Coordinates of N, CA and C in Angstrom, one line a residue:
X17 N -27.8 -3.6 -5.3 CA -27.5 -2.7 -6.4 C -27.5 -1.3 -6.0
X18 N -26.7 -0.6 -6.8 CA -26.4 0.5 -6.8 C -25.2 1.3 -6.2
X19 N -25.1 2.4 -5.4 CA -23.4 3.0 -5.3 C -23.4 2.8 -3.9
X20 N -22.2 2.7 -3.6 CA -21.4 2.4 -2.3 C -20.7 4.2 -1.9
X21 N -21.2 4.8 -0.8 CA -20.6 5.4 -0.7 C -19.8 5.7 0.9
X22 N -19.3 6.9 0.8 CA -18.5 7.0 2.0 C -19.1 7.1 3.9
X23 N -18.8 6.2 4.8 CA -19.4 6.3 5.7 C -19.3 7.5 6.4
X24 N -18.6 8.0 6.0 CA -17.9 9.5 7.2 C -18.7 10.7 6.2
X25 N -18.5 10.7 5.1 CA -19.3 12.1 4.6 C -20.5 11.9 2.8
X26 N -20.2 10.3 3.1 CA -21.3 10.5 2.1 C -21.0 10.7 0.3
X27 N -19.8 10.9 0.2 CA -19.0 10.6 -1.2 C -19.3 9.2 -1.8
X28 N -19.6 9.7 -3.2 CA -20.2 8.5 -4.0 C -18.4 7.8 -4.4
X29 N -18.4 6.6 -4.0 CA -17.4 5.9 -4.4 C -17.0 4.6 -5.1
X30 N -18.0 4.0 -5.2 CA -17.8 2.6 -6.3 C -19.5 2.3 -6.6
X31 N -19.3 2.2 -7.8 CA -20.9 1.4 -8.3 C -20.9 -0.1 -8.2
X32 N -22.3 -1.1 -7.9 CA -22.3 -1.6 -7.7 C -21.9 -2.8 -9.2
X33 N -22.2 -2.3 -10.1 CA -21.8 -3.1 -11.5 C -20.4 -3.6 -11.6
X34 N -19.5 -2.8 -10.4 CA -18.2 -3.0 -10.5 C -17.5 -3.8 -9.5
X35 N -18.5 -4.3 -8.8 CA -18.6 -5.0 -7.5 C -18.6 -6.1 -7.9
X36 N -17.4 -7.3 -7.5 CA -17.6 -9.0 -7.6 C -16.8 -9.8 -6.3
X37 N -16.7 -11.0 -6.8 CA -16.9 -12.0 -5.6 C -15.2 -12.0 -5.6
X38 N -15.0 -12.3 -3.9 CA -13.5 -12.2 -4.0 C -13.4 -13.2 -2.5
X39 N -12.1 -14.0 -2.5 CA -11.9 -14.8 -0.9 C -12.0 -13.7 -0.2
X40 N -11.6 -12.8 0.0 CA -11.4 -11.7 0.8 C -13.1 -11.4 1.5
X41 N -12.8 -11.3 3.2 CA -14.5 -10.6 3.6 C -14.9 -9.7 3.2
X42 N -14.3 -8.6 2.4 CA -14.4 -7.1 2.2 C -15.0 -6.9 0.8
X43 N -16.1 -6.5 0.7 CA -16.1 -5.8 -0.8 C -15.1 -5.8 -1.6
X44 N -15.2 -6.5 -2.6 CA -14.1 -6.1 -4.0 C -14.8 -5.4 -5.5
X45 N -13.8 -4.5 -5.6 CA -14.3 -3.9 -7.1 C -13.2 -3.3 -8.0
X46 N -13.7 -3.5 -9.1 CA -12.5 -3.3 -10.5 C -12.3 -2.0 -10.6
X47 N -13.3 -1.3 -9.7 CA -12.9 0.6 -10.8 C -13.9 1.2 -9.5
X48 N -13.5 2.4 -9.3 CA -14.2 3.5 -8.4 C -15.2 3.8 -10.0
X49 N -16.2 4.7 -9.0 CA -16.8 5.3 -10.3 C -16.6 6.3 -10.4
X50 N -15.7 7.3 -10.6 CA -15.6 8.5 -10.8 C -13.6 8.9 -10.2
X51 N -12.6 9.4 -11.2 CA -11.7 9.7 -11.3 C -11.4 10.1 -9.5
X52 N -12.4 11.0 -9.5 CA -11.9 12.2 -7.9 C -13.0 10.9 -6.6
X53 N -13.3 9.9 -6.9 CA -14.0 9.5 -6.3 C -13.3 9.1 -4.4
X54 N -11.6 8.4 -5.3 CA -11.0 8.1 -4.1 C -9.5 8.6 -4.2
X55 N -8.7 8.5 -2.9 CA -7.1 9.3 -3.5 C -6.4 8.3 -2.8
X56 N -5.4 8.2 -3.7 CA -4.2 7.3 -3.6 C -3.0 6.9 -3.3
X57 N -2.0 6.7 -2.1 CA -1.0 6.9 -2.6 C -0.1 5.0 -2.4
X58 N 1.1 4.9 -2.7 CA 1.9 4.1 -2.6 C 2.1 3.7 -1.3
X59 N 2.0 2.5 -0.5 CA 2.5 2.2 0.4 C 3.1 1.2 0.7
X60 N 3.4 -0.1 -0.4 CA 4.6 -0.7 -0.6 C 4.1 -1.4 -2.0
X61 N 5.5 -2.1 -2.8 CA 5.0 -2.6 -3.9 C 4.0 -3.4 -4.4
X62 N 2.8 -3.0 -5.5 CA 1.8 -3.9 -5.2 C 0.3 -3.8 -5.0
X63 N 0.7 -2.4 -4.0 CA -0.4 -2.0 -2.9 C -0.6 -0.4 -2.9
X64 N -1.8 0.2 -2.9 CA -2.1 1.5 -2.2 C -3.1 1.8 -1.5
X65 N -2.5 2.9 -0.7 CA -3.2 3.3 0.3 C -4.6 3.8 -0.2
X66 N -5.3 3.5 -0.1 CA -6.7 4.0 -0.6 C -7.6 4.8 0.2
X67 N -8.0 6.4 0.2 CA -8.8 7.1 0.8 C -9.9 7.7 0.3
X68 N -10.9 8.3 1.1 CA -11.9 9.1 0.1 C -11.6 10.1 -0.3
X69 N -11.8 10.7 -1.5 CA -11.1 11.6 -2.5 C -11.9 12.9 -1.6
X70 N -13.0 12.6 -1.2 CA -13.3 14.0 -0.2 C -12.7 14.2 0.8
X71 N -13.0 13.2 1.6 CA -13.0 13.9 3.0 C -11.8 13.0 3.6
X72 N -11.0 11.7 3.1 CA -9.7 11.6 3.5 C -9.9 10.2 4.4
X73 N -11.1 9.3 4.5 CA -11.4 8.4 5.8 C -10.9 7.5 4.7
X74 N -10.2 6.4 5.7 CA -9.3 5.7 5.3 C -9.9 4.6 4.6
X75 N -10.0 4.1 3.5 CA -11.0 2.9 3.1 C -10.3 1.9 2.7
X76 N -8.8 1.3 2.7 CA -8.4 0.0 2.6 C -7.5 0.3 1.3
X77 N -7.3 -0.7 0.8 CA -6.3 -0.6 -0.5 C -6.9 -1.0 -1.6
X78 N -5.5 -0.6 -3.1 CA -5.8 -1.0 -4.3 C -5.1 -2.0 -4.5
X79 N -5.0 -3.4 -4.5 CA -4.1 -4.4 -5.1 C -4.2 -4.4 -6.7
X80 N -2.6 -4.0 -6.6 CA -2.6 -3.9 -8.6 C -1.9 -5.2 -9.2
X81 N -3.0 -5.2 -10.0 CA -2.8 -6.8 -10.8 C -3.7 -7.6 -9.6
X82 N -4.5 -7.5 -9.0 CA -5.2 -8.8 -8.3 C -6.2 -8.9 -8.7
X83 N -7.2 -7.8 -9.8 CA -9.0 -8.4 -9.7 C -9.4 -10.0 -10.6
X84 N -10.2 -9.5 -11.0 CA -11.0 -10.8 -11.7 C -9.8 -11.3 -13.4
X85 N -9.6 -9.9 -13.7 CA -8.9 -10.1 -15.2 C -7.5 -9.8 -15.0
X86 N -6.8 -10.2 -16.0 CA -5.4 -10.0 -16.0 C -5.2 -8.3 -16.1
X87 N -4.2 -7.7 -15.2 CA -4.0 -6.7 -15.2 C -4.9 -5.3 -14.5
X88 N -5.9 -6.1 -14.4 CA -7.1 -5.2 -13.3 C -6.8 -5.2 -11.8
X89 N -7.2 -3.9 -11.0 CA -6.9 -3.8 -10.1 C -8.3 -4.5 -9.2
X90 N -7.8 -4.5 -7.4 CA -9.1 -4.9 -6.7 C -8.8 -3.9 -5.4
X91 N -9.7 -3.2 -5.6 CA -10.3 -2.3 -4.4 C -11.4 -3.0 -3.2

């Protein structure tokens, strides 16, 4: 329990309440906790590039339309 944050500088980036089980080895979650938490851009349909909203270390993607509920994303 509690916040997952950035390994490179320490930005708070997803709460743990938002954290669930996925096939995938990697952490999955429905929502960053905070708008400026992570930055995003497009890098093919589906998919985005997902970074830390501070300092820019590369953290994996947002699959839109993949989380637990219809139309939720998984980070």
């Amino acid at each position: 329990p509690g916040i997952y944050v950035c390994v490179k500088c320490g930005h708070e980036l997803f709460s743990s309440r938002a954290k669930y089980e996925h096939s995938s080895p990697w952490p999955a979650f429905t929502e960053t906790l905070r708008g400026d938490s992570v930055a995003k851009r497009e890098e093919r349909p589906g998919a985005l590039k997902v970074t830390c909203g501070k300092c820019g270390n590369g953290l994996g993607h947002e699959f839109l339309n993949d989380g637990p509920k219809r139309g939720q994303s998984r980070f």
